[in-house]
Amino acid sequence: MFHGATLVVAGAFLLGVGAAGEALRHFGADWGRAAQASLLAGGVLVLVVAAASRSVRSKVRRLVVDHFFTARYDYRQEWLRCATALSAPDNEAPAPVRAIRAIADPVDSPAGVLLLRDPGEPGLRWTGSWNLPAEPVALPEDHALFAALRDGGWVAVLATDLPADLRAAFGPLWLAVPLLHHREGLLGAVLLARPRAAFTLDQEVFDLLRTLGREVAMFLAERRAAERLVDERRLADYAKRFAFVAHDVKTVSSQLSLLLANADENLQDPEFQRDMLLTVRASATRINTLIARLRQPEEAPVAPPATAVAPLARLRAIAGARAHPIHIEDDGQAPDLAAMAPERFDAAVTHLLDNAAEASGPGEPVQVRVRHEAGRIVVDITDRGQGMTPEFIRDELFRPLSTSKPRGSGIGAWQARDLLRGAGGDLAVLSRPGAGTTMRLTLPAAAARPLEAAAQERCA
């Protein structure tokens, strides 16, 4: 019928043009040229108006669709349009605007408002507007709109029964489309303005709007869940940094407690006074660094900056500041540089050396061996303690906040492995009950630096 009507209209138009041309021949050449110019100008004007005016296009589309098609919608096209609108990036349009347009476009509405329910709240609040004022409207659970939506199962026509508060905030509105979610119930509603051209509402339109409302509700619910997940990850990241800082503060507290224990007997010793000042200054610097680390987010998961540390030199410096004996050996090669920030290497090694010293008996030295294997640096920290069972290593050793020590925090081994893995290395555990434990640190070797830089690090 559509194609037949198109042929009839086109034929009638051509016959009319022919009749007009024949009539113009009787008025003379001058009148004919003027009439031709007028017809051409009028045709161009009509085309320009039709191309520029969305209202004209809407009326033409409604005329064609309502009279020549059994189904009002091409559902494949509507589905693709909805998916395109919802999946567009945020820099093109905010998510609330995309949600409104996904429902407004099929009914040719030029504007709309999105109302959503906050988690745990009974009412709806304004979330976004498209070509309408941004008014922070909040609707209580006994608002008339809830009754009109019938718990999300009905598309409400607001043209004749629009609540006064919504009219005052957004002007005249046309439809209220519920956003019904399978798990959260009535998630919200999209309020639409009147279309550009007269639009007949029928059951097919209502069914399509309810279907699109469910799709938009799922989109908004998944987006809200993703935002909650990001917030939870941020909180977890902060808790992780806080746990690391708390463990490091415990280490600083132990050093200060040891200093105070020896102060009564050695306070008059000038050498002890110098050591005390150095220790207090280093502890204050360490605490300030930890506080700064707690305030700032962790580094983004990208390639870290080019930093390097001389493991042998740093191990000797750390071992020299401890009362428990620590024996360090190397394989006789030139001391390579490991691709890891010095402060992170110090933190990881300090935790492991403290654990090894606690596991060893009084006077029993901790053995440290540094060697080089296939472009990687391996550091073995060995104690002669009681050792650990395979089940304990698998289930408890690296579990955060899990510890078998009376004054332990359960952070040291977990943090050491996390720091090493962040630098591209790893931490392995070799232990048997009654045979002691070896904590094996593996780090990638860094490119060689100038000798003076390495010498400065050894002096540090």
CSV table of N, CA, C and O in Angstrom, one decimal, residues 96-97 100 111-115 125-138 165-166 168-171:
chain,number,residue,atom,x,y,z
A,96,PRO,N,22.8,10.2,32.7
A,96,PRO,CA,21.3,10.5,32.8
A,96,PRO,C,20.7,11.0,31.5
A,96,PRO,O,19.6,10.6,31.2
A,97,VAL,N,21.4,11.8,30.8
A,97,VAL,CA,20.9,12.3,29.5
A,97,VAL,C,20.7,11.1,28.5
A,97,VAL,O,19.7,11.0,27.8
A,100,ILE,N,17.6,9.2,29.4
A,100,ILE,CA,16.4,9.9,29.0
A,100,ILE,C,16.2,9.8,27.5
A,100,ILE,O,15.1,9.5,27.0
A,111,ALA,N,12.4,16.4,25.1
A,111,ALA,CA,13.0,16.8,26.4
A,111,ALA,C,12.5,15.8,27.5
A,111,ALA,O,11.5,15.1,27.2
A,112,GLY,N,13.2,15.7,28.6
A,112,GLY,CA,12.8,14.8,29.6
A,112,GLY,C,13.6,15.0,30.9
A,112,GLY,O,14.6,15.7,31.0
A,113,VAL,N,13.1,14.3,32.0
A,113,VAL,CA,13.7,14.4,33.3
A,113,VAL,C,13.9,13.0,33.8
A,113,VAL,O,13.0,12.1,33.6
A,114,LEU,N,15.0,12.7,34.5
A,114,LEU,CA,15.2,11.4,35.1
A,114,LEU,C,15.1,11.5,36.6
A,114,LEU,O,15.8,12.3,37.2
A,115,LEU,N,14.3,10.7,37.2
A,115,LEU,CA,14.1,10.6,38.7
A,115,LEU,C,14.6,9.2,39.1
A,115,LEU,O,14.1,8.2,38.5
A,125,ARG,N,14.3,11.1,43.6
A,125,ARG,CA,14.9,12.5,43.5
A,125,ARG,C,15.4,12.7,42.1
A,125,ARG,O,15.7,11.8,41.3
A,126,TRP,N,15.5,14.0,41.8
A,126,TRP,CA,16.0,14.4,40.5
A,126,TRP,C,17.5,14.0,40.3
A,126,TRP,O,18.3,14.1,41.2
A,127,THR,N,17.7,13.4,39.1
A,127,THR,CA,19.1,12.9,38.8
A,127,THR,C,19.7,13.6,37.5
A,127,THR,O,20.9,13.8,37.4
A,128,GLY,N,18.8,14.0,36.6
A,128,GLY,CA,19.3,14.6,35.4
A,128,GLY,C,18.2,15.1,34.5
A,128,GLY,O,17.0,14.7,34.6
A,129,SER,N,18.5,16.1,33.7
A,129,SER,CA,17.5,16.7,32.8
A,129,SER,C,18.1,16.8,31.4
A,129,SER,O,19.3,17.0,31.2
A,130,TRP,N,17.2,16.7,30.4
A,130,TRP,CA,17.6,16.9,29.0
A,130,TRP,C,16.6,17.9,28.4
A,130,TRP,O,15.4,17.7,28.2
A,131,ASN,N,17.2,19.1,28.1
A,131,ASN,CA,16.4,20.2,27.5
A,131,ASN,C,15.3,20.7,28.4
A,131,ASN,O,14.3,21.3,28.0
A,132,LEU,N,15.4,20.4,29.7
A,132,LEU,CA,14.5,20.9,30.8
A,132,LEU,C,15.3,21.5,31.9
A,132,LEU,O,16.5,21.1,32.1
A,133,PRO,N,14.7,22.3,32.8
A,133,PRO,CA,15.4,22.9,33.9
A,133,PRO,C,16.0,21.8,34.8
A,133,PRO,O,15.4,20.7,35.0
A,134,ALA,N,17.1,22.1,35.5
A,134,ALA,CA,17.7,21.2,36.5
A,134,ALA,C,17.2,21.7,37.8
A,134,ALA,O,17.7,22.6,38.4
A,135,GLU,N,16.2,21.0,38.3
A,135,GLU,CA,15.6,21.4,39.6
A,135,GLU,C,15.7,20.2,40.6
A,135,GLU,O,15.4,19.1,40.3
A,136,PRO,N,16.3,20.4,41.8
A,136,PRO,CA,16.5,19.3,42.7
A,136,PRO,C,15.2,18.9,43.4
A,136,PRO,O,15.0,19.1,44.6
A,137,VAL,N,14.4,18.2,42.6
A,137,VAL,CA,13.1,17.8,43.1
A,137,VAL,C,13.3,16.5,43.9
A,137,VAL,O,14.0,15.6,43.4
A,138,ALA,N,12.6,16.4,45.0
A,138,ALA,CA,12.5,15.1,45.8
A,138,ALA,C,11.1,14.7,46.0
A,138,ALA,O,10.3,15.5,46.6
A,165,ASP,N,3.6,20.2,41.8
A,165,ASP,CA,5.1,20.4,42.0
A,165,ASP,C,5.9,20.1,40.8
A,165,ASP,O,6.9,20.8,40.5
A,166,LEU,N,5.5,19.0,40.1
A,166,LEU,CA,6.3,18.7,38.9
A,166,LEU,C,6.0,19.8,37.8
A,166,LEU,O,7.0,20.1,37.0
A,168,ALA,N,5.4,22.9,38.3
A,168,ALA,CA,6.1,24.1,38.7
A,168,ALA,C,7.6,24.0,38.4
A,168,ALA,O,8.3,25.0,38.1
A,169,ALA,N,8.1,22.8,38.5
A,169,ALA,CA,9.6,22.6,38.4
A,169,ALA,C,10.0,22.5,36.9
A,169,ALA,O,11.0,23.0,36.5
A,170,PHE,N,9.2,21.7,36.1
A,170,PHE,CA,9.6,21.4,34.8
A,170,PHE,C,8.7,21.8,33.7
A,170,PHE,O,8.9,21.6,32.5
A,171,GLY,N,7.5,22.4,34.0
A,171,GLY,CA,6.6,22.9,33.0
A,171,GLY,C,5.7,21.7,32.7
A,171,GLY,O,5.6,20.7,33.3
